[in-house]
């Protein structure tokens, strides 16, 4: 029988790093966890006059819920995180520019002599029943409904090598990958670096464009249901995703071509291994059949995914079929709640 | 009545640059041109033993058909190129690695001390009726049919500033953008830099993955039907695409984030102008509604596109509706040929 | 009277991160510390057959001595570290390639399909009296003496935002900048992020080329004498260096132009502030008078320095003259030991 | 006996590309050429109110003197250009910001939503006798004399593959490398791509900082004396420099680490070949003995040099000693003029 744990962190329990924190929860592999996650502003931006640079305080940005210790997880294992549901917790969401953050502005890294762009907040109406979020121009009256497509920008485990990283950083441990692919129905795989894996999740988006060009998505608190499971004795070098239709590898680095290289290299290697293909044959197959959905082009590392449809891989099974099993469990959980 | 011109270049008429060549053809705006384009290998790789580095000779690579002088085109105008049809000219196509070329190998630019990867050729069967190209592993027996999705990797006009560029380079004049978006049904816009525009096209792919990671797509000679038209007095800073569903801007540069920045910046500016939006309001809208399909991550400049669905732009019309008109003309042409 | 503390860590006391460790030592501001630092291989590569990938174990690489708690250091202060002496502790030193590490090889980030370059170790003779280190070819008999120019590749404090970073990473907290400028006679400034600053130092090089292109310098254990002092209430955004002749700012990031931008931006801002110049006037002055010594082009972030000679700055004094005072103290210490 | 040719172009004879132009002059190998070069503004910025964006017209920027046809030069040969003298032609020089150009501003490539930085012109006094150029702040009264160190930002030959490139672009054919190393006493080597080589030179700087961070040096018209000679049957992949003390390779690319990689790769290969060293032995030697002077970090490609002192190479002779011979000829020419 499936164990179900519900956890809503107090503000003081929020985490701001992957690594360096004691777990807030311990679960057995296979547990369904129902979590509340706060938005990347810590819930402090509630109207257009709440400028993030005034109401938020560094480094208390992008809080995550966790870390969660998964019993039995050891370095060298893989944590499988099946996303059952990502449900907006409020009927509004928010996006903004932020001084010296985003892809079309000078930043602290791409350092320039320009003053920052204007700091502007946009409030979105969230209509779960209609499946929309509504954009409203701030300096005009244009309004348009966009499809609701909830996802988590930030998900990962404690890093290797005794590191602790701000939640805003994506890297080999996961983190702030900001990929719209991380939505319900997907299983994410993370290599375990420390006992218990120390999983955490946050930064819900009602939707985001590719690359999160202004620096933020349609940011929202979420009620999120996940299944945390283990694949023992199998390592995973960079976070991978599996959907019913596709296999995906991620890469997070700068410049952006290195994020592309990491993700494509991992997908070529993974495909070769799964299919028993020669490496160059897999390189050719991914070259013609592969896709490259962009994650973020604004965070401390940029993120790209490499994706190949299962139907081009002859129905191959990855990680011993854990995605299909968790998918079934997730559907059953939703049907009975 | 629509004028139709058919042109099949002799081998000696092929061009290897944008700019620096006399036109091979002169047409009036609105002309339907039916062109033959050779593949990127100049048609010399016809079997797995035809290693490109042996049968091809630098700089006679990636031949294009053209340049075509469009009467009345002047600097400051925009050339509209509607793609009516892209049809494989043979029942086979080819892909390969090439020494020190591709995204997962050291190159002459990302210079490394490694010897080149193995040079390998893959032959594909092209079945137009079935709508497939068939991949076959070289060092094993795996075979899979992939969807036929014909496109042109290379399309553009003579560059500005008296430049002449190898056809393998994508930049503000177009060139080797290697984007799968450049398929039938799309209208491409190029800013005119010299009298007559001097348009050329080549590098047909039966399909390609995102980024063309191994360096080549499923390369094929094509019979291609285009309509060449002019938008007088309207300039276009970087190549743009329009489909029935979406507006797209391109950017070509290194590192890859700069290709992303150029394309997103142009789409933000274009959207703001078309919709009468404030620039930051357009930045926000593109941030949440925009997509970022990858072109190439292997050519001398990398290419990204920025795309936004028309349905989020309130049915706006770009370039005075030229896409819809050419789309209609193209359909009529296909119906009557 | 100057306090002098001598500390030689036991192997188990070595640190492998900045941040996340309890201090091994507490000193008052102004203390002279005499430290032993182990080489980046942990002293385990002692001959050409000691291949690093075999004798070293991840993540126990690049050990640092520390962290040292400096009493009274608070976030917002600046730690001034004057380098009195860097003296090779052995009469040999070592360099090597390392699989998938270095500037002219595919790496885990610039991911490629090539197998690693050969792993090769070079042993150097160190002759302090002659002031030389002697290179010997491994696959031939060429030998040449190069000038001894001892320095520390790694120096820094605990990072901000609860982060803990591998010692191999350079960033705003310092770390593995691998700049030959960090030699005796220089004062380094680090912004303090946590109480006590938690300073550490390691990765001595008998010398290195610009960029450390193969991934390592002439690696050596060192006996190093530093003075640790505080500048209260003055913050420092990125590590800075001051010599008798020049002011220097550092930047560490990828791609390399961002390391350049950060360092030049900081030097422009610092110069403007010190000289009372308008920002664009400082930009112009640094543009014509500035230098840009390369640190590393092989670590997880690349490092560049921006340098301007004092003589072009009208004899300006930085940080209230702390460099001159510590320089004097350091000379006196050397004269009397 | 040495042939001497003096040439001062009329304004209409200036070139704005490498390639695509008929030669303005034909000389025999070994000829001393005395040339006048205009500054990068075409001489139109003569005071602080002459804003470049108003007085200059694209693409008539960065004029070069040439192209010069060197008789007998064929593809596969190397053109040796010995710089005898670079002498400022006026007693003033000029620098400026330029909208969306420079390392600390958004550009057309690193596209951002910021308005351009202020466009400001700085006039310098040039005192050849004193050996100084004098900086004056525009928004304050700070003044300082900097050493005169005349050089050419732009020097090169016609590119390969029928290309023609704006003079502002540095690449394998040379062009706008903007390296302070290209001063009197140096011999530059360029691979010949077309019959006659078609050499041109321009963009004199009285001095520049490393990277030309604001986008321009201390720009000046020059009277420049060169010797143009040929090394038959020896190819040169990227421009190289030779001084009495050092060998240098250049690389021009984006991102900046690729410019570094190209230059270091070429220096490693060149050193290995000259010294008969194994490639990894040369890699190690350059890693410890090499330097990496920055050229530009603002042009369409960035430029880095890789340098190794001759004294670490056992007195090796490159290109059959052509530098020493031309150096002697140059000295004799100066002594007798």
PDB file of C-alpha atoms in Angstrom, chain C residues 84-212:
ATOM      1  CA  UNK C  84      54.851  38.243   2.980  1.00  0.00           C
ATOM      2  CA  UNK C  85      56.520  35.126   1.580  1.00  0.00           C
ATOM      3  CA  UNK C  86      55.714  32.028  -0.465  1.00  0.00           C
ATOM      4  CA  UNK C  87      58.535  29.497  -0.124  1.00  0.00           C
ATOM      5  CA  UNK C  88      58.643  26.057  -1.752  1.00  0.00           C
ATOM      6  CA  UNK C  89      58.676  23.387   0.926  1.00  0.00           C
ATOM      7  CA  UNK C  90      60.409  20.717  -1.182  1.00  0.00           C
ATOM      8  CA  UNK C  91      63.141  20.620  -3.813  1.00  0.00           C
ATOM      9  CA  UNK C  92      60.723  19.206  -6.378  1.00  0.00           C
ATOM     10  CA  UNK C  93      57.399  20.144  -7.852  1.00  0.00           C
ATOM     11  CA  UNK C  94      55.011  18.488 -10.245  1.00  0.00           C
ATOM     12  CA  UNK C  95      52.647  19.183 -13.100  1.00  0.00           C
ATOM     13  CA  UNK C  96      50.385  16.917 -15.124  1.00  0.00           C
ATOM     14  CA  UNK C  97      47.540  16.586 -17.500  1.00  0.00           C
ATOM     15  CA  UNK C  98      44.374  15.168 -15.931  1.00  0.00           C
ATOM     16  CA  UNK C  99      41.630  13.351 -17.851  1.00  0.00           C
ATOM     17  CA  UNK C 100      39.075  15.823 -19.246  1.00  0.00           C
ATOM     18  CA  UNK C 101      40.647  18.834 -17.526  1.00  0.00           C
ATOM     19  CA  UNK C 102      42.500  21.743 -19.154  1.00  0.00           C
ATOM     20  CA  UNK C 103      41.854  24.320 -21.869  1.00  0.00           C
ATOM     21  CA  UNK C 104      42.714  22.236 -24.946  1.00  0.00           C
ATOM     22  CA  UNK C 105      40.634  19.167 -24.150  1.00  0.00           C
ATOM     23  CA  UNK C 106      36.992  18.230 -23.895  1.00  0.00           C
ATOM     24  CA  UNK C 107      35.843  18.447 -20.269  1.00  0.00           C
ATOM     25  CA  UNK C 108      32.785  17.446 -18.282  1.00  0.00           C
ATOM     26  CA  UNK C 109      31.355  20.874 -19.114  1.00  0.00           C
ATOM     27  CA  UNK C 110      32.631  21.381 -22.647  1.00  0.00           C
ATOM     28  CA  UNK C 111      31.434  17.838 -23.199  1.00  0.00           C
ATOM     29  CA  UNK C 112      32.771  16.012 -26.254  1.00  0.00           C
ATOM     30  CA  UNK C 113      32.913  12.482 -27.558  1.00  0.00           C
ATOM     31  CA  UNK C 114      36.713  12.286 -27.574  1.00  0.00           C
ATOM     32  CA  UNK C 115      38.533   9.957 -25.196  1.00  0.00           C
ATOM     33  CA  UNK C 116      40.731  11.905 -22.751  1.00  0.00           C
ATOM     34  CA  UNK C 117      44.219  13.050 -23.713  1.00  0.00           C
ATOM     35  CA  UNK C 118      47.041  10.960 -22.298  1.00  0.00           C
ATOM     36  CA  UNK C 119      47.588  11.445 -18.593  1.00  0.00           C
ATOM     37  CA  UNK C 120      51.223  12.476 -18.171  1.00  0.00           C
ATOM     38  CA  UNK C 121      53.209  13.693 -15.141  1.00  0.00           C
ATOM     39  CA  UNK C 122      56.175  16.064 -15.336  1.00  0.00           C
ATOM     40  CA  UNK C 123      58.537  16.386 -12.369  1.00  0.00           C
ATOM     41  CA  UNK C 124      60.378  19.686 -11.867  1.00  0.00           C
ATOM     42  CA  UNK C 125      63.547  20.366  -9.917  1.00  0.00           C
ATOM     43  CA  UNK C 126      63.167  23.379  -7.662  1.00  0.00           C
ATOM     44  CA  UNK C 127      66.294  25.374  -6.896  1.00  0.00           C
ATOM     45  CA  UNK C 128      65.401  28.223  -4.553  1.00  0.00           C
ATOM     46  CA  UNK C 129      68.957  29.547  -4.410  1.00  0.00           C
ATOM     47  CA  UNK C 130      69.208  29.743  -8.201  1.00  0.00           C
ATOM     48  CA  UNK C 131      65.642  30.952  -8.486  1.00  0.00           C
ATOM     49  CA  UNK C 132      64.681  28.302 -11.034  1.00  0.00           C
ATOM     50  CA  UNK C 133      62.406  25.373 -11.734  1.00  0.00           C
ATOM     51  CA  UNK C 134      63.610  22.947 -14.362  1.00  0.00           C
ATOM     52  CA  UNK C 135      61.351  21.504 -17.033  1.00  0.00           C
ATOM     53  CA  UNK C 136      62.214  18.149 -18.593  1.00  0.00           C
ATOM     54  CA  UNK C 137      60.412  16.750 -21.613  1.00  0.00           C
ATOM     55  CA  UNK C 138      58.960  13.283 -20.992  1.00  0.00           C
ATOM     56  CA  UNK C 139      59.195  12.006 -24.557  1.00  0.00           C
ATOM     57  CA  UNK C 140      62.470  13.633 -25.537  1.00  0.00           C
ATOM     58  CA  UNK C 141      65.487  15.120 -23.825  1.00  0.00           C
ATOM     59  CA  UNK C 142      64.783  18.837 -23.911  1.00  0.00           C
ATOM     60  CA  UNK C 143      65.404  20.596 -20.619  1.00  0.00           C
ATOM     61  CA  UNK C 144      65.122  24.238 -19.686  1.00  0.00           C
ATOM     62  CA  UNK C 145      65.286  26.270 -16.488  1.00  0.00           C
ATOM     63  CA  UNK C 146      62.365  28.626 -15.931  1.00  0.00           C
ATOM     64  CA  UNK C 147      62.292  31.419 -13.342  1.00  0.00           C
ATOM     65  CA  UNK C 148      60.942  30.495  -9.932  1.00  0.00           C
ATOM     66  CA  UNK C 149      57.968  32.776  -9.243  1.00  0.00           C
ATOM     67  CA  UNK C 150      56.021  31.296  -6.306  1.00  0.00           C
ATOM     68  CA  UNK C 151      52.346  32.108  -5.849  1.00  0.00           C
ATOM     69  CA  UNK C 152      49.098  30.687  -4.523  1.00  0.00           C
ATOM     70  CA  UNK C 153      46.445  29.510  -6.934  1.00  0.00           C
ATOM     71  CA  UNK C 154      43.788  29.325  -4.226  1.00  0.00           C
ATOM     72  CA  UNK C 155      42.943  31.914  -1.589  1.00  0.00           C
ATOM     73  CA  UNK C 156      39.641  33.142  -0.278  1.00  0.00           C
ATOM     74  CA  UNK C 157      36.947  33.329   2.361  1.00  0.00           C
ATOM     75  CA  UNK C 158      33.616  31.605   3.040  1.00  0.00           C
ATOM     76  CA  UNK C 159      31.053  32.526   0.361  1.00  0.00           C
ATOM     77  CA  UNK C 160      27.836  34.449   0.927  1.00  0.00           C
ATOM     78  CA  UNK C 161      24.317  33.029   0.969  1.00  0.00           C
ATOM     79  CA  UNK C 162      25.142  29.924   3.049  1.00  0.00           C
ATOM     80  CA  UNK C 163      27.088  28.496   0.134  1.00  0.00           C
ATOM     81  CA  UNK C 164      29.959  26.068   0.336  1.00  0.00           C
ATOM     82  CA  UNK C 165      32.117  25.676  -2.770  1.00  0.00           C
ATOM     83  CA  UNK C 166      34.770  23.201  -3.785  1.00  0.00           C
ATOM     84  CA  UNK C 167      38.216  24.751  -3.482  1.00  0.00           C
ATOM     85  CA  UNK C 168      38.696  24.296  -7.231  1.00  0.00           C
ATOM     86  CA  UNK C 169      36.063  26.951  -7.987  1.00  0.00           C
ATOM     87  CA  UNK C 170      36.931  30.656  -8.197  1.00  0.00           C
ATOM     88  CA  UNK C 171      34.118  33.144  -7.649  1.00  0.00           C
ATOM     89  CA  UNK C 172      33.312  36.357  -5.750  1.00  0.00           C
ATOM     90  CA  UNK C 173      34.668  34.819  -2.515  1.00  0.00           C
ATOM     91  CA  UNK C 174      38.078  34.146  -4.097  1.00  0.00           C
ATOM     92  CA  UNK C 175      38.941  30.469  -4.422  1.00  0.00           C
ATOM     93  CA  UNK C 176      40.954  28.939  -7.205  1.00  0.00           C
ATOM     94  CA  UNK C 177      41.747  32.077  -9.206  1.00  0.00           C
ATOM     95  CA  UNK C 178      45.084  30.668 -10.356  1.00  0.00           C
ATOM     96  CA  UNK C 179      46.588  34.056 -11.078  1.00  0.00           C
ATOM     97  CA  UNK C 180      50.371  34.492 -11.100  1.00  0.00           C
ATOM     98  CA  UNK C 181      49.762  37.947  -9.600  1.00  0.00           C
ATOM     99  CA  UNK C 182      49.070  36.414  -6.180  1.00  0.00           C
ATOM    100  CA  UNK C 183      52.702  36.414  -5.136  1.00  0.00           C
ATOM    101  CA  UNK C 184      54.764  37.830  -2.248  1.00  0.00           C
ATOM    102  CA  UNK C 185      54.530  41.591  -1.880  1.00  0.00           C
ATOM    103  CA  UNK C 186      50.876  41.778  -2.816  1.00  0.00           C
ATOM    104  CA  UNK C 187      47.883  42.517  -0.595  1.00  0.00           C
ATOM    105  CA  UNK C 188      44.658  40.722  -1.508  1.00  0.00           C
ATOM    106  CA  UNK C 189      41.258  42.061  -0.421  1.00  0.00           C
ATOM    107  CA  UNK C 190      38.213  39.848   0.085  1.00  0.00           C
ATOM    108  CA  UNK C 191      34.710  40.938   1.057  1.00  0.00           C
ATOM    109  CA  UNK C 192      33.706  39.260   4.332  1.00  0.00           C
ATOM    110  CA  UNK C 193      30.504  37.203   4.117  1.00  0.00           C
ATOM    111  CA  UNK C 194      30.363  35.421   7.455  1.00  0.00           C
ATOM    112  CA  UNK C 195      31.543  36.234  10.979  1.00  0.00           C
ATOM    113  CA  UNK C 196      35.273  35.570  11.192  1.00  0.00           C
ATOM    114  CA  UNK C 197      35.673  35.633   7.385  1.00  0.00           C
ATOM    115  CA  UNK C 198      36.975  32.011   7.449  1.00  0.00           C
ATOM    116  CA  UNK C 199      40.053  32.489   5.304  1.00  0.00           C
ATOM    117  CA  UNK C 200      41.932  29.621   3.668  1.00  0.00           C
ATOM    118  CA  UNK C 201      44.867  29.249   1.279  1.00  0.00           C
ATOM    119  CA  UNK C 202      46.452  26.536  -0.831  1.00  0.00           C
ATOM    120  CA  UNK C 203      47.488  25.367  -4.291  1.00  0.00           C
ATOM    121  CA  UNK C 204      50.997  26.797  -4.333  1.00  0.00           C
ATOM    122  CA  UNK C 205      52.676  27.058  -7.721  1.00  0.00           C
ATOM    123  CA  UNK C 206      56.410  27.524  -8.231  1.00  0.00           C
ATOM    124  CA  UNK C 207      55.256  29.271 -11.381  1.00  0.00           C
ATOM    125  CA  UNK C 208      52.487  29.002 -13.982  1.00  0.00           C
ATOM    126  CA  UNK C 209      51.833  30.247 -17.460  1.00  0.00           C
ATOM    127  CA  UNK C 210      48.930  32.556 -18.252  1.00  0.00           C
ATOM    128  CA  UNK C 211      45.702  30.616 -18.228  1.00  0.00           C
ATOM    129  CA  UNK C 212      47.210  27.395 -16.865  1.00  0.00           C
TER     130      UNK C 212
END
